């Protein structure tokens, strides 16, 4: 029995998908493709947001932060997963596990806060259109983005510190990366008090932002229903539909994973759910915003047109 602090020289065994060896090659191929699409799609969103003047607005400023978050988040887990699927070495050092836990928690927590900020931006755009440019001042946008990152990393620091102090029994993790629910399964002795604190921290970073987002969209729905023209309603809902879809994908999987009691958490199910929010969602986000957004599509065609002219 030891803790992270006592065992930084050792290692964990990541079981990954070795229980289904027939799936490993298929997963390796598909995850490699999805990871490449994630890198390409999110990098494209960031580049377009900087290159096209029409996208120099608060909405795309926050969208570029979301794309950067998705790039970092998927990169914090997928390379380790690909090594696990392709090679024989399925170990990760204790120090590497702590780093992966801290980074993935920090980025996930930051995204929780950033999605609230993006919901506030949509609320201001729909409910306060005449004052939108005043409300969403560039200094406020920068401050909200910084607050998202600081809040996310602070939440991760608290949870990781509590995790590192917990006594652990065993070196085998039935997962493909160091995730909090799986590490809690290794906790031995009575750690109810520490686990309760960690659960409260997770609930705050998930439930409170989700409630704020729902409140924002309730106000948006009320404002949209007051618009008499159907064209006006479609335009107003169109500005929010992409964000609402992203929120549903992200919070649905995160709440399912992180707010389950330790006793009811299924490691096998958890691995496949984790594939969804570590790989599928970061890949879908650029597609959701691009396919449903005329400005982004216009900027993309403009860049492609320049590239064609140069060639």
PDB file of C-alpha atoms in Angstrom:
ATOM      1  CA  UNK A   1       0.000   0.000   0.000  1.00  0.00           C
ATOM      2  CA  UNK A   2       1.399   3.356  -1.002  1.00  0.00           C
ATOM      3  CA  UNK A   3       0.470   6.720  -2.459  1.00  0.00           C
ATOM      4  CA  UNK A   4       1.591   8.605  -5.526  1.00  0.00           C
ATOM      5  CA  UNK A   5       4.027  10.587  -3.402  1.00  0.00           C
ATOM      6  CA  UNK A   6       5.616   7.396  -2.074  1.00  0.00           C
ATOM      7  CA  UNK A   7       5.862   5.669  -5.457  1.00  0.00           C
ATOM      8  CA  UNK A   8       6.993   8.188  -8.053  1.00  0.00           C
ATOM      9  CA  UNK A   9       9.774   5.823  -9.085  1.00  0.00           C
ATOM     10  CA  UNK A  10       7.367   2.995  -9.998  1.00  0.00           C
ATOM     11  CA  UNK A  11       4.847   2.535 -12.783  1.00  0.00           C
ATOM     12  CA  UNK A  12       1.277   1.565 -13.629  1.00  0.00           C
ATOM     13  CA  UNK A  13       0.138  -1.008 -16.162  1.00  0.00           C
ATOM     14  CA  UNK A  14      -2.519   0.403 -18.492  1.00  0.00           C
ATOM     15  CA  UNK A  15      -4.753  -2.496 -19.479  1.00  0.00           C
ATOM     16  CA  UNK A  16      -6.347  -0.480 -22.278  1.00  0.00           C
ATOM     17  CA  UNK A  17      -8.245  -2.712 -24.708  1.00  0.00           C
ATOM     18  CA  UNK A  18      -6.099  -5.805 -24.242  1.00  0.00           C
ATOM     19  CA  UNK A  19      -9.233  -7.647 -23.047  1.00  0.00           C
ATOM     20  CA  UNK A  20     -10.418  -7.364 -26.678  1.00  0.00           C
ATOM     21  CA  UNK A  21      -7.235  -8.110 -28.699  1.00  0.00           C
ATOM     22  CA  UNK A  22      -9.240  -8.501 -31.893  1.00  0.00           C
ATOM     23  CA  UNK A  23     -10.271  -4.830 -31.592  1.00  0.00           C
ATOM     24  CA  UNK A  24      -6.817  -3.353 -31.028  1.00  0.00           C
ATOM     25  CA  UNK A  25      -5.737  -3.092 -34.671  1.00  0.00           C
ATOM     26  CA  UNK A  26      -9.122  -1.729 -35.753  1.00  0.00           C
ATOM     27  CA  UNK A  27      -9.097   0.820 -32.935  1.00  0.00           C
ATOM     28  CA  UNK A  28      -5.528   1.815 -33.772  1.00  0.00           C
ATOM     29  CA  UNK A  29      -6.459   2.564 -37.389  1.00  0.00           C
ATOM     30  CA  UNK A  30      -9.662   4.437 -36.605  1.00  0.00           C
ATOM     31  CA  UNK A  31      -8.162   6.421 -33.709  1.00  0.00           C
ATOM     32  CA  UNK A  32      -5.179   7.398 -35.867  1.00  0.00           C
ATOM     33  CA  UNK A  33      -7.572   8.738 -38.513  1.00  0.00           C
ATOM     34  CA  UNK A  34      -9.766  10.524 -35.965  1.00  0.00           C
ATOM     35  CA  UNK A  35      -6.732  12.047 -34.254  1.00  0.00           C
ATOM     36  CA  UNK A  36      -5.415  13.345 -37.585  1.00  0.00           C
ATOM     37  CA  UNK A  37      -8.826  14.865 -38.371  1.00  0.00           C
ATOM     38  CA  UNK A  38      -8.917  16.446 -34.915  1.00  0.00           C
ATOM     39  CA  UNK A  39      -5.514  18.045 -35.406  1.00  0.00           C
ATOM     40  CA  UNK A  40      -6.414  19.272 -38.888  1.00  0.00           C
ATOM     41  CA  UNK A  41      -9.908  20.526 -38.038  1.00  0.00           C
ATOM     42  CA  UNK A  42      -9.049  22.408 -34.866  1.00  0.00           C
ATOM     43  CA  UNK A  43      -5.860  23.873 -36.340  1.00  0.00           C
ATOM     44  CA  UNK A  44      -7.935  25.097 -39.296  1.00  0.00           C
ATOM     45  CA  UNK A  45     -10.441  26.805 -36.980  1.00  0.00           C
ATOM     46  CA  UNK A  46      -7.621  28.576 -35.097  1.00  0.00           C
ATOM     47  CA  UNK A  47      -5.934  29.661 -38.336  1.00  0.00           C
ATOM     48  CA  UNK A  48      -9.165  30.935 -39.906  1.00  0.00           C
ATOM     49  CA  UNK A  49     -10.049  32.865 -36.736  1.00  0.00           C
ATOM     50  CA  UNK A  50      -6.759  34.721 -36.997  1.00  0.00           C
ATOM     51  CA  UNK A  51      -6.561  35.162 -40.785  1.00  0.00           C
ATOM     52  CA  UNK A  52     -10.063  36.363 -41.665  1.00  0.00           C
ATOM     53  CA  UNK A  53     -11.127  39.802 -40.416  1.00  0.00           C
ATOM     54  CA  UNK A  54     -14.785  38.760 -40.407  1.00  0.00           C
ATOM     55  CA  UNK A  55     -13.983  36.248 -37.681  1.00  0.00           C
ATOM     56  CA  UNK A  56     -12.347  38.803 -35.374  1.00  0.00           C
ATOM     57  CA  UNK A  57     -15.365  38.741 -33.047  1.00  0.00           C
ATOM     58  CA  UNK A  58     -15.899  37.473 -29.487  1.00  0.00           C
ATOM     59  CA  UNK A  59     -17.635  34.319 -30.710  1.00  0.00           C
ATOM     60  CA  UNK A  60     -14.669  33.199 -32.804  1.00  0.00           C
ATOM     61  CA  UNK A  61     -12.179  34.387 -30.216  1.00  0.00           C
ATOM     62  CA  UNK A  62     -13.714  31.917 -27.757  1.00  0.00           C
ATOM     63  CA  UNK A  63     -14.095  29.274 -30.483  1.00  0.00           C
ATOM     64  CA  UNK A  64     -10.335  29.446 -31.175  1.00  0.00           C
ATOM     65  CA  UNK A  65      -9.714  28.893 -27.451  1.00  0.00           C
ATOM     66  CA  UNK A  66     -12.060  25.879 -27.565  1.00  0.00           C
ATOM     67  CA  UNK A  67     -10.200  24.478 -30.578  1.00  0.00           C
ATOM     68  CA  UNK A  68      -6.847  24.931 -28.831  1.00  0.00           C
ATOM     69  CA  UNK A  69      -8.270  23.195 -25.749  1.00  0.00           C
ATOM     70  CA  UNK A  70      -9.467  20.271 -27.854  1.00  0.00           C
ATOM     71  CA  UNK A  71      -6.051  19.992 -29.515  1.00  0.00           C
ATOM     72  CA  UNK A  72      -4.297  19.860 -26.152  1.00  0.00           C
ATOM     73  CA  UNK A  73      -6.858  17.594 -24.497  1.00  0.00           C
ATOM     74  CA  UNK A  74      -6.845  14.904 -27.163  1.00  0.00           C
ATOM     75  CA  UNK A  75      -3.036  15.083 -27.382  1.00  0.00           C
ATOM     76  CA  UNK A  76      -2.768  14.481 -23.638  1.00  0.00           C
ATOM     77  CA  UNK A  77      -4.319  11.015 -24.047  1.00  0.00           C
ATOM     78  CA  UNK A  78      -4.307   9.749 -27.643  1.00  0.00           C
ATOM     79  CA  UNK A  79      -0.536   9.267 -28.236  1.00  0.00           C
ATOM     80  CA  UNK A  80      -0.374   7.125 -25.091  1.00  0.00           C
ATOM     81  CA  UNK A  81      -3.394   5.167 -26.328  1.00  0.00           C
ATOM     82  CA  UNK A  82      -1.836   4.559 -29.752  1.00  0.00           C
ATOM     83  CA  UNK A  83       1.365   3.286 -28.108  1.00  0.00           C
ATOM     84  CA  UNK A  84      -0.762   1.056 -25.889  1.00  0.00           C
ATOM     85  CA  UNK A  85      -2.673  -0.369 -28.855  1.00  0.00           C
ATOM     86  CA  UNK A  86       0.309  -0.878 -31.178  1.00  0.00           C
ATOM     87  CA  UNK A  87       3.150  -1.896 -28.876  1.00  0.00           C
ATOM     88  CA  UNK A  88       3.844  -4.386 -26.142  1.00  0.00           C
ATOM     89  CA  UNK A  89       4.791  -1.767 -23.551  1.00  0.00           C
ATOM     90  CA  UNK A  90       1.605  -0.901 -21.677  1.00  0.00           C
ATOM     91  CA  UNK A  91       3.219   0.853 -18.714  1.00  0.00           C
ATOM     92  CA  UNK A  92       3.210   4.472 -17.624  1.00  0.00           C
ATOM     93  CA  UNK A  93       5.382   5.851 -14.831  1.00  0.00           C
ATOM     94  CA  UNK A  94       3.810   7.199 -11.658  1.00  0.00           C
ATOM     95  CA  UNK A  95       5.152  10.636 -12.516  1.00  0.00           C
ATOM     96  CA  UNK A  96       3.752  10.381 -16.044  1.00  0.00           C
ATOM     97  CA  UNK A  97       0.414   9.257 -14.639  1.00  0.00           C
ATOM     98  CA  UNK A  98       0.262  12.246 -12.284  1.00  0.00           C
ATOM     99  CA  UNK A  99       1.135  14.601 -15.152  1.00  0.00           C
ATOM    100  CA  UNK A 100      -1.489  13.059 -17.429  1.00  0.00           C
ATOM    101  CA  UNK A 101      -4.123  13.187 -14.697  1.00  0.00           C
ATOM    102  CA  UNK A 102      -3.374  16.831 -13.911  1.00  0.00           C
ATOM    103  CA  UNK A 103      -3.280  17.984 -17.546  1.00  0.00           C
ATOM    104  CA  UNK A 104      -6.409  16.119 -18.668  1.00  0.00           C
ATOM    105  CA  UNK A 105      -8.358  17.332 -15.618  1.00  0.00           C
ATOM    106  CA  UNK A 106      -7.129  20.895 -16.114  1.00  0.00           C
ATOM    107  CA  UNK A 107      -8.082  21.000 -19.785  1.00  0.00           C
ATOM    108  CA  UNK A 108     -11.440  19.319 -19.202  1.00  0.00           C
ATOM    109  CA  UNK A 109     -12.245  21.710 -16.330  1.00  0.00           C
ATOM    110  CA  UNK A 110     -11.198  24.683 -18.453  1.00  0.00           C
ATOM    111  CA  UNK A 111     -13.574  23.571 -21.181  1.00  0.00           C
ATOM    112  CA  UNK A 112     -16.405  23.402 -18.625  1.00  0.00           C
ATOM    113  CA  UNK A 113     -15.863  27.071 -17.755  1.00  0.00           C
ATOM    114  CA  UNK A 114     -15.187  28.166 -21.345  1.00  0.00           C
ATOM    115  CA  UNK A 115     -18.498  26.700 -22.538  1.00  0.00           C
ATOM    116  CA  UNK A 116     -20.254  28.870 -19.922  1.00  0.00           C
ATOM    117  CA  UNK A 117     -18.419  31.915 -21.260  1.00  0.00           C
ATOM    118  CA  UNK A 118     -19.503  31.015 -24.795  1.00  0.00           C
ATOM    119  CA  UNK A 119     -23.105  30.651 -23.594  1.00  0.00           C
ATOM    120  CA  UNK A 120     -22.892  34.132 -22.036  1.00  0.00           C
ATOM    121  CA  UNK A 121     -21.603  35.463 -25.361  1.00  0.00           C
ATOM    122  CA  UNK A 122     -24.606  33.943 -27.174  1.00  0.00           C
ATOM    123  CA  UNK A 123     -26.945  35.359 -24.494  1.00  0.00           C
ATOM    124  CA  UNK A 124     -25.518  38.844 -25.027  1.00  0.00           C
ATOM    125  CA  UNK A 125     -25.778  38.495 -28.813  1.00  0.00           C
ATOM    126  CA  UNK A 126     -29.427  37.368 -28.801  1.00  0.00           C
ATOM    127  CA  UNK A 127     -30.883  39.078 -25.736  1.00  0.00           C
ATOM    128  CA  UNK A 128     -28.851  42.301 -25.771  1.00  0.00           C
ATOM    129  CA  UNK A 129     -28.042  42.837 -29.469  1.00  0.00           C
ATOM    130  CA  UNK A 130     -27.924  46.652 -29.270  1.00  0.00           C
ATOM    131  CA  UNK A 131     -25.419  46.542 -26.410  1.00  0.00           C
ATOM    132  CA  UNK A 132     -23.480  43.478 -27.578  1.00  0.00           C
ATOM    133  CA  UNK A 133     -20.321  45.284 -28.675  1.00  0.00           C
ATOM    134  CA  UNK A 134     -20.255  47.236 -25.424  1.00  0.00           C
ATOM    135  CA  UNK A 135     -20.850  44.180 -23.210  1.00  0.00           C
ATOM    136  CA  UNK A 136     -18.385  41.906 -25.012  1.00  0.00           C
ATOM    137  CA  UNK A 137     -15.515  44.361 -24.941  1.00  0.00           C
ATOM    138  CA  UNK A 138     -12.141  42.874 -26.007  1.00  0.00           C
ATOM    139  CA  UNK A 139     -10.741  43.356 -22.498  1.00  0.00           C
ATOM    140  CA  UNK A 140     -13.700  41.473 -20.999  1.00  0.00           C
ATOM    141  CA  UNK A 141     -13.289  38.674 -23.540  1.00  0.00           C
ATOM    142  CA  UNK A 142      -9.613  38.325 -22.670  1.00  0.00           C
ATOM    143  CA  UNK A 143     -10.416  38.384 -18.954  1.00  0.00           C
ATOM    144  CA  UNK A 144     -13.105  35.685 -19.343  1.00  0.00           C
ATOM    145  CA  UNK A 145     -10.729  33.488 -21.351  1.00  0.00           C
ATOM    146  CA  UNK A 146      -7.985  33.862 -18.728  1.00  0.00           C
ATOM    147  CA  UNK A 147     -10.491  33.140 -15.945  1.00  0.00           C
ATOM    148  CA  UNK A 148     -11.518  29.928 -17.750  1.00  0.00           C
ATOM    149  CA  UNK A 149      -7.932  28.679 -17.887  1.00  0.00           C
ATOM    150  CA  UNK A 150      -7.104  29.711 -14.320  1.00  0.00           C
ATOM    151  CA  UNK A 151     -10.312  28.174 -12.953  1.00  0.00           C
ATOM    152  CA  UNK A 152      -9.739  24.915 -14.819  1.00  0.00           C
ATOM    153  CA  UNK A 153      -6.138  24.508 -13.687  1.00  0.00           C
ATOM    154  CA  UNK A 154      -7.017  25.449 -10.099  1.00  0.00           C
ATOM    155  CA  UNK A 155      -9.743  22.803  -9.989  1.00  0.00           C
ATOM    156  CA  UNK A 156      -7.313  20.229 -11.380  1.00  0.00           C
ATOM    157  CA  UNK A 157      -4.645  21.189  -8.862  1.00  0.00           C
ATOM    158  CA  UNK A 158      -7.074  20.609  -5.981  1.00  0.00           C
ATOM    159  CA  UNK A 159      -8.279  17.233  -7.257  1.00  0.00           C
ATOM    160  CA  UNK A 160      -4.825  15.980  -8.251  1.00  0.00           C
ATOM    161  CA  UNK A 161      -3.369  16.974  -4.873  1.00  0.00           C
ATOM    162  CA  UNK A 162      -6.117  15.059  -3.081  1.00  0.00           C
ATOM    163  CA  UNK A 163      -5.572  12.053  -5.354  1.00  0.00           C
ATOM    164  CA  UNK A 164      -1.820  12.005  -4.762  1.00  0.00           C
ATOM    165  CA  UNK A 165      -2.333  11.806  -1.001  1.00  0.00           C
ATOM    166  CA  UNK A 166      -4.639   8.786  -1.198  1.00  0.00           C
ATOM    167  CA  UNK A 167      -3.288   5.293  -0.372  1.00  0.00           C
ATOM    168  CA  UNK A 168      -3.300   3.025  -3.422  1.00  0.00           C
ATOM    169  CA  UNK A 169      -3.387  -0.761  -3.665  1.00  0.00           C
ATOM    170  CA  UNK A 170      -2.255  -2.229  -6.966  1.00  0.00           C
ATOM    171  CA  UNK A 171      -0.445  -1.147 -10.110  1.00  0.00           C
ATOM    172  CA  UNK A 172      -2.960  -2.135 -12.796  1.00  0.00           C
ATOM    173  CA  UNK A 173      -5.323   0.442 -14.299  1.00  0.00           C
ATOM    174  CA  UNK A 174      -8.192  -0.971 -16.354  1.00  0.00           C
ATOM    175  CA  UNK A 175      -8.157   1.983 -18.722  1.00  0.00           C
ATOM    176  CA  UNK A 176      -6.089   3.515 -21.532  1.00  0.00           C
ATOM    177  CA  UNK A 177      -5.056   6.635 -19.577  1.00  0.00           C
ATOM    178  CA  UNK A 178      -4.847   7.856 -15.987  1.00  0.00           C
ATOM    179  CA  UNK A 179      -8.395   8.987 -15.295  1.00  0.00           C
ATOM    180  CA  UNK A 180      -9.812   9.900 -11.916  1.00  0.00           C
ATOM    181  CA  UNK A 181     -12.634   7.293 -11.599  1.00  0.00           C
ATOM    182  CA  UNK A 182     -10.226   4.442 -12.433  1.00  0.00           C
ATOM    183  CA  UNK A 183      -7.568   5.652 -10.003  1.00  0.00           C
ATOM    184  CA  UNK A 184     -10.220   5.884  -7.292  1.00  0.00           C
ATOM    185  CA  UNK A 185     -10.872   2.169  -7.831  1.00  0.00           C
ATOM    186  CA  UNK A 186      -7.304   1.521  -6.569  1.00  0.00           C
ATOM    187  CA  UNK A 187      -7.827   3.496  -3.386  1.00  0.00           C
ATOM    188  CA  UNK A 188      -7.627   1.356  -0.264  1.00  0.00           C
ATOM    189  CA  UNK A 189      -8.479   2.002   3.375  1.00  0.00           C
ATOM    190  CA  UNK A 190     -11.342   4.333   4.236  1.00  0.00           C
ATOM    191  CA  UNK A 191     -10.932   7.383   2.021  1.00  0.00           C
ATOM    192  CA  UNK A 192     -14.549   8.491   2.183  1.00  0.00           C
ATOM    193  CA  UNK A 193     -13.712  11.990   3.404  1.00  0.00           C
ATOM    194  CA  UNK A 194     -11.184  12.658   0.647  1.00  0.00           C
ATOM    195  CA  UNK A 195     -13.438  11.143  -2.017  1.00  0.00           C
ATOM    196  CA  UNK A 196     -16.319  13.340  -0.818  1.00  0.00           C
ATOM    197  CA  UNK A 197     -14.160  16.452  -1.245  1.00  0.00           C
ATOM    198  CA  UNK A 198     -13.152  15.344  -4.731  1.00  0.00           C
ATOM    199  CA  UNK A 199     -16.777  14.624  -5.646  1.00  0.00           C
ATOM    200  CA  UNK A 200     -17.788  18.116  -4.512  1.00  0.00           C
ATOM    201  CA  UNK A 201     -14.999  19.620  -6.640  1.00  0.00           C
ATOM    202  CA  UNK A 202     -16.165  17.639  -9.670  1.00  0.00           C
ATOM    203  CA  UNK A 203     -19.799  18.562  -9.062  1.00  0.00           C
ATOM    204  CA  UNK A 204     -18.923  22.260  -8.839  1.00  0.00           C
ATOM    205  CA  UNK A 205     -16.989  22.260 -12.105  1.00  0.00           C
ATOM    206  CA  UNK A 206     -19.707  20.253 -13.913  1.00  0.00           C
ATOM    207  CA  UNK A 207     -23.119  20.962 -12.375  1.00  0.00           C
ATOM    208  CA  UNK A 208     -22.736  24.689 -11.675  1.00  0.00           C
ATOM    209  CA  UNK A 209     -21.546  25.562 -15.210  1.00  0.00           C
ATOM    210  CA  UNK A 210     -24.225  23.314 -16.734  1.00  0.00           C
ATOM    211  CA  UNK A 211     -26.888  25.131 -14.689  1.00  0.00           C
ATOM    212  CA  UNK A 212     -25.576  28.506 -15.853  1.00  0.00           C
ATOM    213  CA  UNK A 213     -25.650  27.342 -19.482  1.00  0.00           C
ATOM    214  CA  UNK A 214     -29.225  26.078 -19.130  1.00  0.00           C
ATOM    215  CA  UNK A 215     -30.209  29.387 -17.538  1.00  0.00           C
ATOM    216  CA  UNK A 216     -28.619  31.318 -20.403  1.00  0.00           C
ATOM    217  CA  UNK A 217     -30.446  29.272 -23.000  1.00  0.00           C
ATOM    218  CA  UNK A 218     -33.744  29.615 -21.154  1.00  0.00           C
ATOM    219  CA  UNK A 219     -33.357  33.391 -21.477  1.00  0.00           C
ATOM    220  CA  UNK A 220     -32.323  33.023 -25.117  1.00  0.00           C
ATOM    221  CA  UNK A 221     -35.384  30.864 -25.860  1.00  0.00           C
ATOM    222  CA  UNK A 222     -37.676  33.445 -24.249  1.00  0.00           C
ATOM    223  CA  UNK A 223     -36.118  36.228 -26.319  1.00  0.00           C
ATOM    224  CA  UNK A 224     -36.315  34.244 -29.564  1.00  0.00           C
ATOM    225  CA  UNK A 225     -39.971  33.325 -29.048  1.00  0.00           C
ATOM    226  CA  UNK A 226     -40.772  37.043 -28.889  1.00  0.00           C
ATOM    227  CA  UNK A 227     -39.431  37.516 -32.419  1.00  0.00           C
ATOM    228  CA  UNK A 228     -42.392  37.571 -34.779  1.00  0.00           C
ATOM    229  CA  UNK A 229     -40.729  36.633 -38.057  1.00  0.00           C
ATOM    230  CA  UNK A 230     -39.753  33.006 -38.681  1.00  0.00           C
ATOM    231  CA  UNK A 231     -36.611  34.150 -40.501  1.00  0.00           C
ATOM    232  CA  UNK A 232     -35.531  36.097 -37.422  1.00  0.00           C
ATOM    233  CA  UNK A 233     -36.170  33.101 -35.197  1.00  0.00           C
ATOM    234  CA  UNK A 234     -34.171  30.786 -37.434  1.00  0.00           C
ATOM    235  CA  UNK A 235     -31.258  33.221 -37.502  1.00  0.00           C
ATOM    236  CA  UNK A 236     -31.270  33.600 -33.712  1.00  0.00           C
ATOM    237  CA  UNK A 237     -31.458  29.845 -33.111  1.00  0.00           C
ATOM    238  CA  UNK A 238     -28.796  29.287 -35.762  1.00  0.00           C
ATOM    239  CA  UNK A 239     -26.258  31.364 -33.805  1.00  0.00           C
ATOM    240  CA  UNK A 240     -26.794  29.134 -30.763  1.00  0.00           C
ATOM    241  CA  UNK A 241     -27.463  25.703 -32.246  1.00  0.00           C
ATOM    242  CA  UNK A 242     -23.816  24.768 -32.788  1.00  0.00           C
ATOM    243  CA  UNK A 243     -22.807  25.738 -29.259  1.00  0.00           C
ATOM    244  CA  UNK A 244     -25.757  23.910 -27.721  1.00  0.00           C
ATOM    245  CA  UNK A 245     -24.855  20.735 -29.615  1.00  0.00           C
ATOM    246  CA  UNK A 246     -21.237  20.939 -28.419  1.00  0.00           C
ATOM    247  CA  UNK A 247     -22.432  21.495 -24.839  1.00  0.00           C
ATOM    248  CA  UNK A 248     -24.727  18.454 -25.011  1.00  0.00           C
ATOM    249  CA  UNK A 249     -21.958  16.183 -26.298  1.00  0.00           C
ATOM    250  CA  UNK A 250     -19.402  17.360 -23.764  1.00  0.00           C
ATOM    251  CA  UNK A 251     -21.491  17.569 -20.601  1.00  0.00           C
ATOM    252  CA  UNK A 252     -23.462  14.400 -21.314  1.00  0.00           C
ATOM    253  CA  UNK A 253     -20.371  12.195 -21.387  1.00  0.00           C
ATOM    254  CA  UNK A 254     -18.529  14.097 -18.630  1.00  0.00           C
ATOM    255  CA  UNK A 255     -21.411  13.961 -16.149  1.00  0.00           C
ATOM    256  CA  UNK A 256     -21.937  10.260 -16.872  1.00  0.00           C
ATOM    257  CA  UNK A 257     -18.275   9.522 -16.135  1.00  0.00           C
ATOM    258  CA  UNK A 258     -17.364  11.846 -13.282  1.00  0.00           C
ATOM    259  CA  UNK A 259     -20.528  12.063 -11.196  1.00  0.00           C
ATOM    260  CA  UNK A 260     -21.101   8.335 -10.810  1.00  0.00           C
ATOM    261  CA  UNK A 261     -20.489   6.835  -7.357  1.00  0.00           C
ATOM    262  CA  UNK A 262     -17.264   4.823  -7.250  1.00  0.00           C
ATOM    263  CA  UNK A 263     -19.134   1.586  -6.597  1.00  0.00           C
ATOM    264  CA  UNK A 264     -21.331   1.837  -9.702  1.00  0.00           C
ATOM    265  CA  UNK A 265     -18.586   2.917 -12.120  1.00  0.00           C
ATOM    266  CA  UNK A 266     -18.004   0.294 -14.839  1.00  0.00           C
ATOM    267  CA  UNK A 267     -14.407   0.311 -16.072  1.00  0.00           C
ATOM    268  CA  UNK A 268     -15.300  -1.448 -19.337  1.00  0.00           C
ATOM    269  CA  UNK A 269     -18.063   1.030 -20.153  1.00  0.00           C
ATOM    270  CA  UNK A 270     -15.856   3.887 -18.954  1.00  0.00           C
ATOM    271  CA  UNK A 271     -13.192   3.088 -21.551  1.00  0.00           C
ATOM    272  CA  UNK A 272     -15.617   3.337 -24.449  1.00  0.00           C
ATOM    273  CA  UNK A 273     -17.267   6.488 -23.063  1.00  0.00           C
ATOM    274  CA  UNK A 274     -13.793   7.984 -22.643  1.00  0.00           C
ATOM    275  CA  UNK A 275     -13.099   7.291 -26.340  1.00  0.00           C
ATOM    276  CA  UNK A 276     -16.100   9.459 -27.103  1.00  0.00           C
ATOM    277  CA  UNK A 277     -15.064  12.575 -25.181  1.00  0.00           C
ATOM    278  CA  UNK A 278     -11.304  12.277 -25.722  1.00  0.00           C
ATOM    279  CA  UNK A 279     -11.429  11.551 -29.465  1.00  0.00           C
ATOM    280  CA  UNK A 280     -14.875  11.813 -31.073  1.00  0.00           C
ATOM    281  CA  UNK A 281     -16.042  15.099 -29.515  1.00  0.00           C
ATOM    282  CA  UNK A 282     -12.808  17.054 -30.232  1.00  0.00           C
ATOM    283  CA  UNK A 283     -13.005  15.789 -33.829  1.00  0.00           C
ATOM    284  CA  UNK A 284     -16.683  16.742 -34.223  1.00  0.00           C
ATOM    285  CA  UNK A 285     -16.441  20.259 -32.776  1.00  0.00           C
ATOM    286  CA  UNK A 286     -14.788  21.846 -35.856  1.00  0.00           C
ATOM    287  CA  UNK A 287     -17.257  20.031 -38.148  1.00  0.00           C
ATOM    288  CA  UNK A 288     -20.233  21.204 -36.095  1.00  0.00           C
ATOM    289  CA  UNK A 289     -19.136  24.831 -36.193  1.00  0.00           C
ATOM    290  CA  UNK A 290     -18.017  24.717 -39.841  1.00  0.00           C
ATOM    291  CA  UNK A 291     -21.041  22.957 -41.308  1.00  0.00           C
ATOM    292  CA  UNK A 292     -23.542  25.101 -39.432  1.00  0.00           C
ATOM    293  CA  UNK A 293     -21.781  28.457 -39.792  1.00  0.00           C
ATOM    294  CA  UNK A 294     -21.741  30.588 -42.955  1.00  0.00           C
ATOM    295  CA  UNK A 295     -18.923  32.846 -41.724  1.00  0.00           C
ATOM    296  CA  UNK A 296     -16.538  29.960 -41.113  1.00  0.00           C
ATOM    297  CA  UNK A 297     -17.409  28.336 -44.442  1.00  0.00           C
ATOM    298  CA  UNK A 298     -16.936  31.677 -46.183  1.00  0.00           C
ATOM    299  CA  UNK A 299     -13.526  32.175 -44.581  1.00  0.00           C
ATOM    300  CA  UNK A 300     -12.515  28.646 -45.534  1.00  0.00           C
ATOM    301  CA  UNK A 301     -13.491  29.085 -49.179  1.00  0.00           C
ATOM    302  CA  UNK A 302     -11.687  32.431 -49.235  1.00  0.00           C
ATOM    303  CA  UNK A 303      -8.447  30.824 -48.020  1.00  0.00           C
ATOM    304  CA  UNK A 304      -8.845  27.919 -50.457  1.00  0.00           C
ATOM    305  CA  UNK A 305      -9.434  30.393 -53.263  1.00  0.00           C
ATOM    306  CA  UNK A 306      -6.209  32.230 -52.438  1.00  0.00           C
ATOM    307  CA  UNK A 307      -4.308  28.952 -52.375  1.00  0.00           C
ATOM    308  CA  UNK A 308      -5.734  28.017 -55.796  1.00  0.00           C
ATOM    309  CA  UNK A 309      -4.774  31.396 -57.275  1.00  0.00           C
ATOM    310  CA  UNK A 310      -1.208  31.073 -55.958  1.00  0.00           C
ATOM    311  CA  UNK A 311      -0.849  27.623 -57.453  1.00  0.00           C
TER     312      UNK A 311
END
